[in-house]
């Protein structure tokens, strides 16, 4: 059968997000003009979302190997060995553009997609996390977007029965036209039962399972690889529609099939749907694949090959089975009330060949399409160093400034959000949301996984290299603060238009900083995602390289939490304070300024201090610890007191540093601990060459004393801290 002739115009090529050079490459690969289905396949595979054409040059520089790494980047998710024959499987991924257009479904399907990435590898998901960025609170769309995104995350995660245990939420006007919704999932699997996506076995059947294919999500990958403009609302049809109940059935059916000796390869149908899953599976296996699209289960009439191949309908998988296992697999999926269809087989042609009702619809060489996919060395320019920070006035009252900070949009309690998420389902959550990291027990062991996400975009804007290193180091601290050994990271690189040298320079700088931090901390990158073109009408988001960190506690009973435990305990600062106020929350919220350099990151000190804290928690010397981040020491102490009941603290500000700089400075690499054995802690710090000093004491009354003449009740702080988000959302 011949391929139907179609006239491809320059306008059609441009509508598919392809440059003239990219289209010329397509003509060279095919030796002829493509038809519309073939053009659609190339468009999806050459999209930024699927090909990483602007970023892979720099992603290749990141460290991806280590003693715990089983699988690094290149599969559905990363895999690390956590001992006892078990592996943690995890990844973070963006659903930014869809969530801005349709916040509930965009966020919900973001959760669904990352869950599939993890259980496709053979892991049962045990924890969800998210990193969210919204526009200014006074922007017309922000409240609507917060409501929809939070509802979408909760609606999907709660229904499928996976706890959402940690995350972060920030507000900034730079996200007014482009919010960020980054979803992360962590799962557990036996180390000897990890499943991969490379197809094998000439003639083996290719199986479609899960939900039916519709017209939702067509061009989703292409849409996610372009800037927004005034017509962004018209892109609503490119947003997928999710069904968490079907996903739950799919999860259980896949995990049941994985107990059989049946699967050769398995791939989630995510971005670019059947196109990317089939091409990636065959390409990795060095084979061809023949698909009969009329056999694909569909929920809409008269769907064309173009629509079927590019649909991003949710809750679908592609599987290569051993031929003798087909009946077993069919029975499992039919028992779970899911579609099961043999839609093709593997060939030795090394081509993607598509048929529809007996007529050939496409014939594309796979290897040239994949190997010749664009890889650009985009021009980039370094970010200029910010001017030194000028004088920063002291507030009239430290306590009044502290109250303002704990109640501001970026530091206010997120309880209103995380109480909408089921964070206790599965009954393994050992530390609930609101602390430094989520902690989830590993069943049938004494172990637990610690998980976190973090990034400080204002640091990345001021100094991308420092900001990239700080994002990695911050997750290292979050995990260390609960007592975990940090093992590996996943990253979600959210940036503006890479065709602008200034934006590309931000990407290069952040990647360079991340590389340095991962190497210094033996903390490799095992998976990740890149989201570019986060711009609307030429206005880019802040550079936001979100890091997801995973660590292990060998004994979950020896974990630390933020809350003070007892009156009379000594508060010790691990690390040094010079009072860095550049790019600080204090500077922004109290002074109305976003100026100065980002705080320096000393990676050697980070490692030494983190390992000290990990050891103190592991041997039971301390059970109270908190990483110091936004807002500095005063905010950290306030959070420790607010997390306790009936306790407060009295601080002693040392001489030689301005009180407001000491209280609110954001010097990096610091922890606060409370202990009944201060001499033991200080001696251990001296042995490790780590700076440690007594800065206060826990007291038995709910009062935070900052100076002898300046104090504030913990209840007053708590009221300010808890009030902002419910008041903003109109649900106080």
XYZ file of C-alpha atoms in Angstrom:
732
model
C 0.000 0.000 0.000
C 1.303 3.452 -0.817
C 1.366 6.397 1.526
C -1.269 9.001 0.587
C 0.153 12.183 -0.931
C -0.359 15.355 1.120
C 0.764 18.860 0.334
C 2.779 20.124 3.300
C 2.995 23.907 3.318
C 5.367 26.162 5.246
C 2.422 27.187 7.406
C 1.642 23.574 8.331
C 5.280 22.952 9.198
C 5.355 26.039 11.437
C 2.093 25.043 13.121
C 3.799 21.799 14.113
C 6.584 23.678 15.893
C 9.234 22.686 13.360
C 11.907 25.028 12.020
C 12.809 25.061 8.312
C 16.085 23.277 9.104
C 14.272 20.603 11.085
C 11.844 20.066 8.233
C 14.763 19.790 5.822
C 16.189 17.062 8.055
C 12.858 15.225 7.881
C 12.925 15.368 4.092
C 16.456 13.971 4.129
C 15.492 11.089 6.430
C 12.420 10.136 4.414
C 13.744 10.929 0.950
C 10.346 12.435 0.184
C 7.694 14.681 1.642
C 5.921 13.312 4.732
C 2.200 12.876 4.969
C 0.311 14.511 7.835
C 0.627 11.517 10.145
C 4.361 11.327 9.576
C 4.703 15.069 10.071
C 2.826 14.745 13.350
C 5.132 11.951 14.530
C 8.240 13.980 13.721
C 6.719 17.070 15.311
C 6.184 15.239 18.587
C 9.573 13.532 18.628
C 11.385 16.761 17.713
C 9.523 18.843 20.287
C 11.544 20.317 23.121
C 9.482 18.262 25.553
C 10.506 14.947 23.957
C 13.895 15.627 22.366
C 15.567 17.935 24.943
C 17.171 19.571 21.923
C 18.192 22.758 23.744
C 19.224 21.142 27.019
C 20.800 17.730 26.429
C 24.228 19.234 25.725
C 24.249 20.449 29.330
C 22.327 17.588 30.908
C 25.132 15.289 29.772
C 27.496 17.122 32.114
C 25.572 16.144 35.256
C 26.929 13.250 37.366
C 24.612 10.264 37.011
C 26.547 7.366 38.543
C 27.221 6.284 42.099
C 27.418 3.234 44.337
C 23.659 3.199 44.889
C 22.570 3.897 41.303
C 20.874 0.999 39.482
C 19.379 3.084 36.663
C 20.193 6.671 35.794
C 18.574 9.010 33.259
C 17.153 7.508 30.074
C 14.389 5.324 31.456
C 10.918 6.135 32.746
C 12.384 6.829 36.201
C 15.645 6.574 38.115
C 16.405 3.629 40.385
C 18.665 3.445 43.452
C 19.541 0.558 45.770
C 18.417 1.176 49.370
C 19.531 -2.186 50.752
C 17.635 -5.280 51.886
C 17.014 -6.215 48.258
C 14.904 -3.104 47.683
C 15.138 -0.198 45.284
C 13.650 3.289 45.354
C 12.278 4.361 41.980
C 11.582 8.063 41.473
C 11.245 10.973 39.102
C 9.888 14.520 38.922
C 8.109 15.946 35.912
C 6.384 19.179 34.908
C 2.824 19.847 33.814
C 3.170 23.605 33.668
C 1.481 24.675 30.454
C -1.569 22.398 30.846
C -2.063 23.511 34.455
C -2.169 27.169 33.493
C -4.770 26.509 30.806
C -6.928 24.067 32.795
C -5.634 23.923 36.398
C -7.604 20.959 37.739
C -7.008 18.543 34.865
C -3.515 19.876 34.189
C -2.388 19.191 37.744
C -4.328 15.929 38.047
C -2.858 14.445 34.880
C 0.573 15.626 35.956
C 0.203 13.440 39.043
C -1.150 10.567 36.953
C 1.718 10.755 34.495
C 4.465 10.684 37.100
C 2.776 7.807 38.918
C 2.848 5.796 35.672
C 6.527 6.593 35.131
C 7.237 4.917 38.471
C 4.994 1.861 38.379
C 6.024 1.203 34.775
C 9.407 0.313 36.275
C 7.801 -2.291 38.534
C 7.584 -0.140 41.664
C 4.574 0.421 43.880
C 4.282 4.184 44.478
C 4.595 5.066 48.168
C 4.862 8.868 48.163
C 3.920 11.885 46.073
C 5.419 15.362 46.283
C 4.888 18.584 44.369
C 6.605 21.902 43.778
C 4.200 24.690 42.829
C 4.816 28.270 41.709
C 1.998 30.765 41.295
C 1.810 34.406 40.297
C 1.458 37.376 42.614
C -1.378 36.919 45.140
C -3.080 40.060 43.832
C -3.062 38.868 40.218
C -6.529 38.228 38.816
C -5.915 34.538 38.024
C -3.820 33.422 40.984
C -6.569 32.423 43.411
C -8.381 30.458 40.708
C -5.175 28.677 39.703
C -4.239 27.800 43.299
C -7.694 26.369 43.903
C -7.727 24.322 40.702
C -4.188 22.967 40.986
C -4.510 21.956 44.636
C -7.866 20.322 43.928
C -6.407 18.475 40.941
C -3.425 17.143 42.877
C -5.596 16.058 45.784
C -8.339 14.671 43.594
C -6.000 12.385 41.669
C -3.551 11.410 44.418
C -6.230 10.820 47.037
C -8.318 8.641 44.734
C -5.422 6.430 43.707
C -4.365 5.964 47.323
C -0.802 7.300 47.360
C 0.089 9.769 50.152
C 1.253 13.274 49.288
C 3.867 13.828 51.991
C 5.922 16.901 51.071
C 6.195 19.841 48.723
C 6.676 23.564 48.358
C 4.573 26.502 47.182
C 5.760 29.988 46.264
C 4.258 33.157 44.809
C 5.929 35.678 42.513
C 4.724 38.024 39.796
C 7.149 36.337 37.373
C 4.746 33.374 37.294
C 1.636 35.456 36.523
C 1.440 34.135 32.961
C 3.109 30.765 33.479
C 2.599 28.813 36.696
C 4.745 25.788 37.516
C 3.324 22.431 38.565
C 6.098 19.900 39.146
C 4.990 16.482 40.413
C 7.267 13.829 41.919
C 6.573 10.200 42.815
C 8.696 7.720 44.742
C 8.068 3.975 44.645
C 9.567 0.758 45.982
C 10.489 -2.379 44.043
C 12.647 -5.477 44.511
C 16.075 -4.822 43.003
C 15.768 -7.966 40.895
C 12.347 -7.017 39.468
C 12.976 -3.719 37.668
C 11.262 -3.379 34.287
C 12.685 -1.470 31.338
C 11.418 -0.089 28.041
C 13.788 -1.565 25.415
C 11.854 -3.861 23.080
C 13.283 -7.256 22.141
C 12.279 -10.361 20.215
C 11.465 -10.278 16.514
C 7.763 -10.912 16.001
C 6.805 -10.417 19.644
C 3.347 -8.900 20.111
C 2.882 -5.245 21.008
C 0.025 -4.796 23.459
C -2.055 -1.733 24.248
C -3.574 -1.732 27.753
C -5.533 0.671 29.928
C -8.063 3.309 28.987
C -9.405 4.081 25.528
C -7.867 6.710 23.254
C -9.692 9.976 22.666
C -8.914 13.329 21.133
C -7.753 14.960 24.372
C -4.126 16.010 24.609
C -3.372 16.074 20.876
C -0.299 18.273 20.389
C 0.267 18.357 24.154
C 4.038 17.855 23.799
C 4.249 20.516 21.103
C 2.157 22.961 23.152
C 4.448 22.387 26.143
C 7.401 23.360 23.946
C 6.205 26.835 22.965
C 5.644 30.206 24.581
C 2.170 31.317 25.584
C 0.468 34.264 23.969
C -2.889 35.971 24.309
C -4.653 32.971 22.749
C -3.459 30.465 25.378
C -7.045 29.754 26.445
C -7.674 28.378 22.945
C -5.207 25.584 23.720
C -7.575 23.994 26.246
C -8.220 20.961 23.941
C -4.507 20.073 24.210
C -4.943 19.371 27.941
C -5.458 15.738 28.875
C -8.356 14.494 30.993
C -7.492 12.114 33.809
C -9.364 9.319 35.600
C -7.619 8.248 38.827
C -9.897 5.250 39.284
C -8.802 3.833 35.938
C -5.197 4.587 36.879
C -5.627 2.597 40.106
C -6.887 -0.379 38.104
C -3.996 0.001 35.666
C -1.463 0.165 38.484
C -2.740 -3.013 40.117
C -3.044 -4.875 36.814
C 0.501 -3.950 35.772
C 1.983 -4.922 39.131
C 0.083 -8.225 39.010
C 1.364 -8.960 35.505
C 4.878 -8.125 36.676
C 4.683 -11.078 39.047
C 4.504 -13.331 35.995
C 7.353 -14.110 33.612
C 5.567 -12.269 30.837
C 6.912 -8.779 30.130
C 9.823 -8.034 27.828
C 9.379 -4.258 27.790
C 6.851 -1.758 29.090
C 6.397 1.958 28.486
C 3.948 4.541 29.759
C 2.092 6.494 27.065
C 2.928 9.967 28.316
C 3.959 12.983 26.280
C 3.276 12.314 22.570
C 1.296 9.218 23.529
C 1.527 6.208 21.256
C 4.146 7.974 19.123
C 6.846 8.346 21.743
C 6.139 5.041 23.487
C 6.371 2.981 20.310
C 9.372 4.834 18.874
C 11.313 4.750 22.150
C 10.664 1.056 22.786
C 11.657 -0.015 19.284
C 14.560 2.431 19.074
C 16.115 1.297 22.341
C 15.829 -2.296 21.199
C 17.284 -1.687 17.733
C 14.108 -3.016 16.095
C 11.230 -1.890 13.947
C 7.594 -1.836 14.989
C 4.408 -2.328 12.981
C 1.141 -1.020 14.406
C -2.431 -1.464 13.161
C -4.208 1.625 14.405
C -7.698 0.317 13.715
C -7.074 -2.130 16.583
C -6.410 0.668 19.087
C -9.350 0.968 21.528
C -10.925 4.380 20.950
C -13.712 6.272 22.656
C -14.507 8.630 19.770
C -15.650 7.940 16.237
C -13.733 8.443 12.995
C -10.377 9.049 14.633
C -7.589 9.430 12.103
C -4.105 7.876 12.319
C -2.769 11.361 13.067
C -5.126 11.740 16.034
C -4.516 8.239 17.379
C -0.741 8.588 17.257
C -0.662 12.050 18.857
C -3.421 11.676 21.444
C -2.212 12.038 25.021
C -5.232 10.377 26.580
C -4.296 9.187 30.032
C -3.982 5.840 31.834
C -2.481 3.900 28.918
C 0.537 1.608 28.560
C 2.350 -0.148 25.734
C 3.800 -3.585 26.487
C 5.925 -6.062 24.565
C 4.968 -9.515 25.775
C 6.442 -12.924 25.420
C 4.108 -14.633 22.908
C 3.210 -17.459 25.272
C 2.137 -14.963 27.951
C -0.580 -13.268 25.926
C -3.470 -15.248 27.399
C -2.257 -14.726 30.974
C -1.922 -10.990 30.397
C -5.303 -10.727 28.717
C -7.025 -12.437 31.644
C -5.361 -10.092 34.145
C -6.336 -6.892 32.342
C -9.853 -8.061 31.581
C -10.291 -8.984 35.255
C -9.339 -5.414 36.129
C -11.881 -4.176 33.539
C -9.232 -2.598 31.298
C -8.808 -2.640 27.548
C -6.310 -5.175 26.214
C -5.522 -5.174 22.509
C -2.795 -6.690 20.362
C -2.112 -3.742 18.060
C 1.107 -4.819 16.365
C 4.404 -6.662 16.522
C 8.156 -6.103 16.426
C 9.955 -6.307 13.086
C 13.505 -6.228 11.741
C 12.747 -3.244 9.470
C 13.953 -0.680 12.026
C 11.013 1.412 10.809
C 7.828 2.649 12.428
C 5.155 1.345 10.060
C 1.530 2.274 10.633
C -1.577 0.786 9.055
C -5.197 1.873 9.247
C -7.893 -0.424 7.889
C -5.340 -2.255 5.784
C -3.851 0.900 4.250
C -0.373 2.104 5.101
C -0.535 5.378 7.028
C 3.152 5.982 7.753
C 6.598 4.506 7.207
C 9.438 6.210 9.106
C 13.000 4.984 9.739
C 13.355 4.955 13.541
C 17.116 5.185 13.980
C 17.638 8.294 11.819
C 14.612 9.961 13.407
C 16.009 9.393 16.896
C 19.717 9.751 16.208
C 19.253 12.792 13.973
C 16.891 14.513 16.355
C 18.032 18.092 16.890
C 20.697 18.919 19.455
C 21.450 22.602 19.695
C 24.386 24.421 21.231
C 22.295 27.508 21.880
C 24.186 30.777 22.251
C 24.285 31.851 25.870
C 25.529 34.727 27.903
C 26.515 34.679 31.567
C 24.300 36.443 34.054
C 25.949 39.683 35.230
C 26.927 39.719 38.887
C 24.509 41.812 40.916
C 25.706 44.986 42.532
C 26.737 44.698 46.191
C 23.915 45.156 48.638
C 23.717 48.588 50.171
C 22.855 49.264 53.817
C 19.793 47.452 55.133
C 17.920 49.296 57.839
C 17.082 47.577 61.090
C 13.370 47.233 61.826
C 11.801 49.100 64.711
C 11.112 45.722 66.286
C 12.618 42.314 65.495
C 9.465 40.605 66.741
C 7.190 42.722 64.524
C 9.376 41.929 61.526
C 9.284 38.233 62.425
C 5.493 38.292 62.616
C 5.369 39.874 59.162
C 7.685 37.219 57.741
C 5.948 34.146 59.165
C 2.657 35.474 57.811
C 3.848 36.497 54.339
C 2.741 34.530 51.234
C 6.033 32.626 50.818
C 6.508 31.653 54.488
C 2.933 31.284 55.721
C 1.712 27.820 56.711
C 0.707 25.522 53.853
C -1.674 23.582 56.063
C -4.677 24.700 53.988
C -3.041 22.940 51.043
C -1.670 19.750 52.539
C -4.777 19.017 54.571
C -6.541 18.581 51.213
C -4.072 15.830 50.379
C -4.362 12.392 51.935
C -0.924 12.227 53.525
C -1.645 9.222 55.765
C -3.083 6.674 53.333
C -1.083 3.398 53.321
C -0.322 4.088 57.032
C 3.425 4.427 56.483
C 3.847 8.199 56.793
C 6.275 8.750 59.676
C 6.662 12.536 59.325
C 3.735 14.514 58.018
C 3.927 17.533 55.694
C 5.199 20.747 57.258
C 8.669 19.580 58.280
C 11.982 19.574 56.476
C 11.267 16.352 54.565
C 8.560 13.740 54.260
C 9.408 10.353 55.779
C 7.724 7.104 54.719
C 8.349 3.739 56.355
C 9.604 0.868 54.218
C 7.319 -2.018 55.112
C 8.835 -5.179 56.662
C 12.079 -3.326 57.501
C 13.269 -0.761 60.058
C 14.100 1.593 57.194
C 12.350 4.677 55.911
C 12.632 6.841 52.830
C 13.051 10.586 53.280
C 11.898 12.752 50.390
C 11.914 16.460 49.615
C 11.685 19.059 46.837
C 13.309 22.480 46.908
C 14.568 25.470 44.940
C 15.113 29.186 45.610
C 14.443 30.920 42.271
C 15.416 34.414 43.444
C 18.939 33.105 44.135
C 19.010 31.522 40.654
C 18.000 34.820 39.052
C 20.735 36.746 40.877
C 23.440 34.105 40.330
C 22.394 30.972 38.406
C 25.486 28.953 39.294
C 25.171 29.653 43.007
C 21.410 29.146 42.823
C 21.774 25.773 41.109
C 24.251 24.592 43.733
C 22.059 25.943 46.535
C 18.990 24.056 45.281
C 20.908 20.768 45.482
C 22.445 21.641 48.851
C 19.062 22.656 50.262
C 17.591 19.226 49.581
C 20.724 17.671 51.119
C 20.015 19.703 54.280
C 16.325 18.849 54.272
C 17.094 15.132 54.222
C 19.946 15.410 56.728
C 17.700 17.354 59.131
C 15.388 14.362 59.574
C 18.327 11.966 59.928
C 18.496 10.517 56.423
C 21.550 9.758 54.303
C 20.924 11.599 51.009
C 21.446 9.184 48.104
C 20.331 10.728 44.812
C 18.302 13.454 43.158
C 15.877 14.048 40.326
C 15.566 17.481 38.755
C 12.953 19.583 37.001
C 14.541 22.397 35.009
C 11.937 25.141 34.507
C 13.127 28.072 32.383
C 12.008 30.584 29.784
C 12.808 30.690 26.067
C 16.201 29.022 25.420
C 16.546 30.858 22.107
C 17.316 33.984 24.145
C 21.003 33.954 25.189
C 20.139 35.497 28.557
C 17.724 32.658 29.391
C 20.049 29.991 28.035
C 22.763 31.481 30.226
C 20.533 30.960 33.254
C 20.114 27.314 32.293
C 23.854 26.805 31.787
C 24.675 28.512 35.067
C 22.166 26.487 37.087
C 23.305 23.226 35.485
C 26.925 24.096 36.271
C 26.092 24.781 39.905
C 24.045 21.605 40.182
C 26.916 19.574 38.769
C 29.346 20.996 41.313
C 27.006 20.320 44.230
C 26.107 16.791 43.135
C 29.783 15.908 42.751
C 30.792 17.426 46.091
C 27.980 15.686 47.951
C 28.134 12.321 46.098
C 24.507 12.952 45.246
C 23.966 11.902 41.592
C 21.127 12.833 39.260
C 19.178 9.705 38.243
C 16.158 11.161 36.445
C 14.511 14.420 35.568
C 12.623 16.661 33.214
C 13.180 19.920 31.346
C 10.423 22.476 30.821
C 11.389 25.394 28.604
C 9.494 28.228 26.911
C 7.796 29.148 30.181
C 7.075 32.634 28.890
C 4.000 34.659 28.089
C 4.188 37.643 25.751
C 7.971 37.548 26.122
C 7.978 37.647 29.935
C 9.907 34.683 31.382
C 9.489 32.970 34.716
C 12.300 33.045 37.254
C 14.875 30.339 36.553
C 13.524 27.465 38.649
C 15.625 24.276 38.718
C 13.603 22.248 41.207
C 15.522 19.432 42.906
C 13.845 16.340 44.321
C 15.995 14.521 46.863
C 15.712 10.979 48.214
C 17.531 9.564 51.223
C 17.345 6.615 53.600
C 17.004 6.327 57.366
C 18.369 2.978 58.503
C 16.193 3.115 61.627
C 12.943 5.013 61.270
C 12.541 5.199 65.059
C 15.605 7.466 65.123
C 14.270 10.373 63.150
C 14.293 14.026 64.007
C 11.450 16.480 63.679
C 11.203 20.257 63.747
C 9.228 20.633 67.003
C 10.905 21.461 70.290
C 10.539 18.534 72.705
C 11.231 19.805 76.227
C 11.845 22.951 78.242
C 15.415 23.459 79.331
C 17.010 22.020 76.211
C 19.850 23.988 74.669
C 19.484 25.417 71.153
C 22.667 24.978 69.113
C 23.447 26.509 65.750
C 25.411 24.286 63.367
C 27.218 26.485 60.861
C 28.280 30.100 60.741
C 26.237 33.286 60.524
C 27.547 36.436 58.895
C 24.102 37.924 58.374
C 23.724 37.703 54.578
C 20.659 39.724 53.583
C 21.140 39.867 49.802
C 18.106 38.343 47.988
C 16.581 37.484 51.385
C 12.903 37.279 52.234
C 13.533 39.928 54.906
C 14.862 42.339 52.294
C 11.865 41.768 50.054
C 9.075 41.745 52.640
C 10.356 44.393 55.059
C 12.394 46.661 52.798
C 10.556 46.045 49.510
C 13.839 45.322 47.722
C 15.126 42.395 45.653
C 18.809 43.214 45.476
C 22.320 42.042 46.132
C 24.157 38.762 45.621
C 22.786 35.361 46.512
C 24.342 33.785 49.618
C 27.481 31.776 48.978
C 27.377 27.978 49.155
C 30.388 26.203 50.709
C 29.941 22.634 49.483
C 32.690 21.124 51.639
C 31.121 22.709 54.724
C 27.672 21.541 53.611
C 28.865 17.959 53.544
C 30.679 18.083 56.875
C 27.769 19.750 58.669
C 25.193 17.452 57.125
C 27.129 14.325 58.049
C 27.520 15.597 61.617
C 23.765 16.130 61.913
C 23.015 12.737 60.353
C 25.282 11.051 62.909
C 23.807 12.893 65.887
C 20.308 11.829 64.869
C 21.285 8.241 64.008
C 22.783 7.585 67.438
C 19.868 9.215 69.258
C 21.821 12.190 70.593
C 19.245 14.611 69.159
C 15.624 14.311 68.067
C 14.981 17.980 67.235
C 16.543 19.543 64.151
C 15.568 22.144 61.585
C 17.296 23.361 58.460
C 17.676 27.157 58.326
C 16.491 28.583 55.016
C 14.194 31.449 54.010
C 13.854 33.998 56.817
C 16.958 32.880 58.674
C 17.410 31.841 62.297
C 14.454 33.765 63.712
C 11.952 32.178 61.322
C 13.448 28.712 61.909
C 13.181 29.062 65.699
C 9.621 30.352 65.372
C 8.709 27.319 63.241
C 10.228 24.979 65.832
C 8.223 26.600 68.589
C 4.983 26.750 66.582
C 5.323 23.025 65.828
C 5.509 22.316 69.572
C 2.779 23.027 72.107
C 3.340 25.151 75.181
C 7.024 25.778 74.514
C 8.972 28.815 73.447
C 12.583 29.914 73.206
C 14.966 32.623 74.349
C 17.717 33.547 71.881
C 21.079 35.121 72.563
C 22.277 37.296 69.688
C 26.081 37.428 69.607
C 28.037 40.642 69.445
C 29.722 41.723 66.257
C 26.766 41.308 63.889
C 23.688 43.509 63.461
C 20.781 41.878 65.305
C 18.442 41.973 62.289
C 21.128 40.530 60.012
C 21.826 37.724 62.498
C 18.123 37.010 62.980
C 17.016 37.116 59.332
C 20.170 36.564 57.277
C 20.099 33.612 54.911
C 23.656 32.291 55.195
C 23.719 28.749 53.854
C 24.637 25.379 55.330
C 23.061 25.875 58.763
C 20.898 23.834 61.128
C 19.279 24.483 64.488
C 19.153 21.619 66.968
C 17.778 21.339 70.496
C 19.438 18.965 72.920
C 19.707 18.001 76.576
C 23.363 17.100 75.935
C 24.931 20.308 74.606
C 28.481 19.400 75.600
C 28.285 16.124 73.693
C 27.049 17.908 70.583
C 29.666 20.658 70.803
C 32.442 18.110 71.315
C 31.296 16.087 68.311
C 31.256 19.263 66.226
C 34.810 20.134 67.288
C 35.975 16.617 66.381
C 34.426 17.014 62.936
C 35.825 20.481 62.372
C 32.315 21.919 62.210
C 31.303 25.302 63.583
C 28.721 25.021 66.376
C 27.558 27.524 68.999
C 24.878 27.862 71.659
C 22.287 30.447 70.590
C 19.477 29.966 73.073
C 17.329 27.764 75.229
C 13.904 26.167 74.994
C 11.621 27.541 77.681
C 8.411 26.289 79.211
C 6.240 29.221 78.205
C 5.058 29.884 74.623
C 7.110 33.028 74.200
C 9.903 33.787 71.749
C 12.440 36.181 73.246
C 14.675 37.723 70.600
C 16.395 40.288 72.855
C 15.887 41.079 76.541
C 13.525 43.863 75.525
C 11.841 42.286 72.504
C 9.635 39.221 72.663
C 6.422 37.899 71.114
C 4.001 35.138 72.043
C 4.103 31.934 70.035
C 0.310 32.039 69.769
C 0.509 35.445 68.083
C 3.077 34.127 65.635
C 1.025 31.005 65.004
C -2.104 33.032 64.318
C -0.247 35.099 61.710
C 1.416 32.010 60.250
C -1.773 29.989 59.893
C -4.073 32.792 58.764
C -2.731 34.046 55.460
C -3.552 31.198 53.077
C -7.100 30.424 54.375
C -7.862 34.146 54.368
C -6.502 34.519 50.860
C -8.540 31.587 49.585
C -11.650 32.896 51.363
C -11.959 29.880 53.640
C -10.868 31.262 57.010
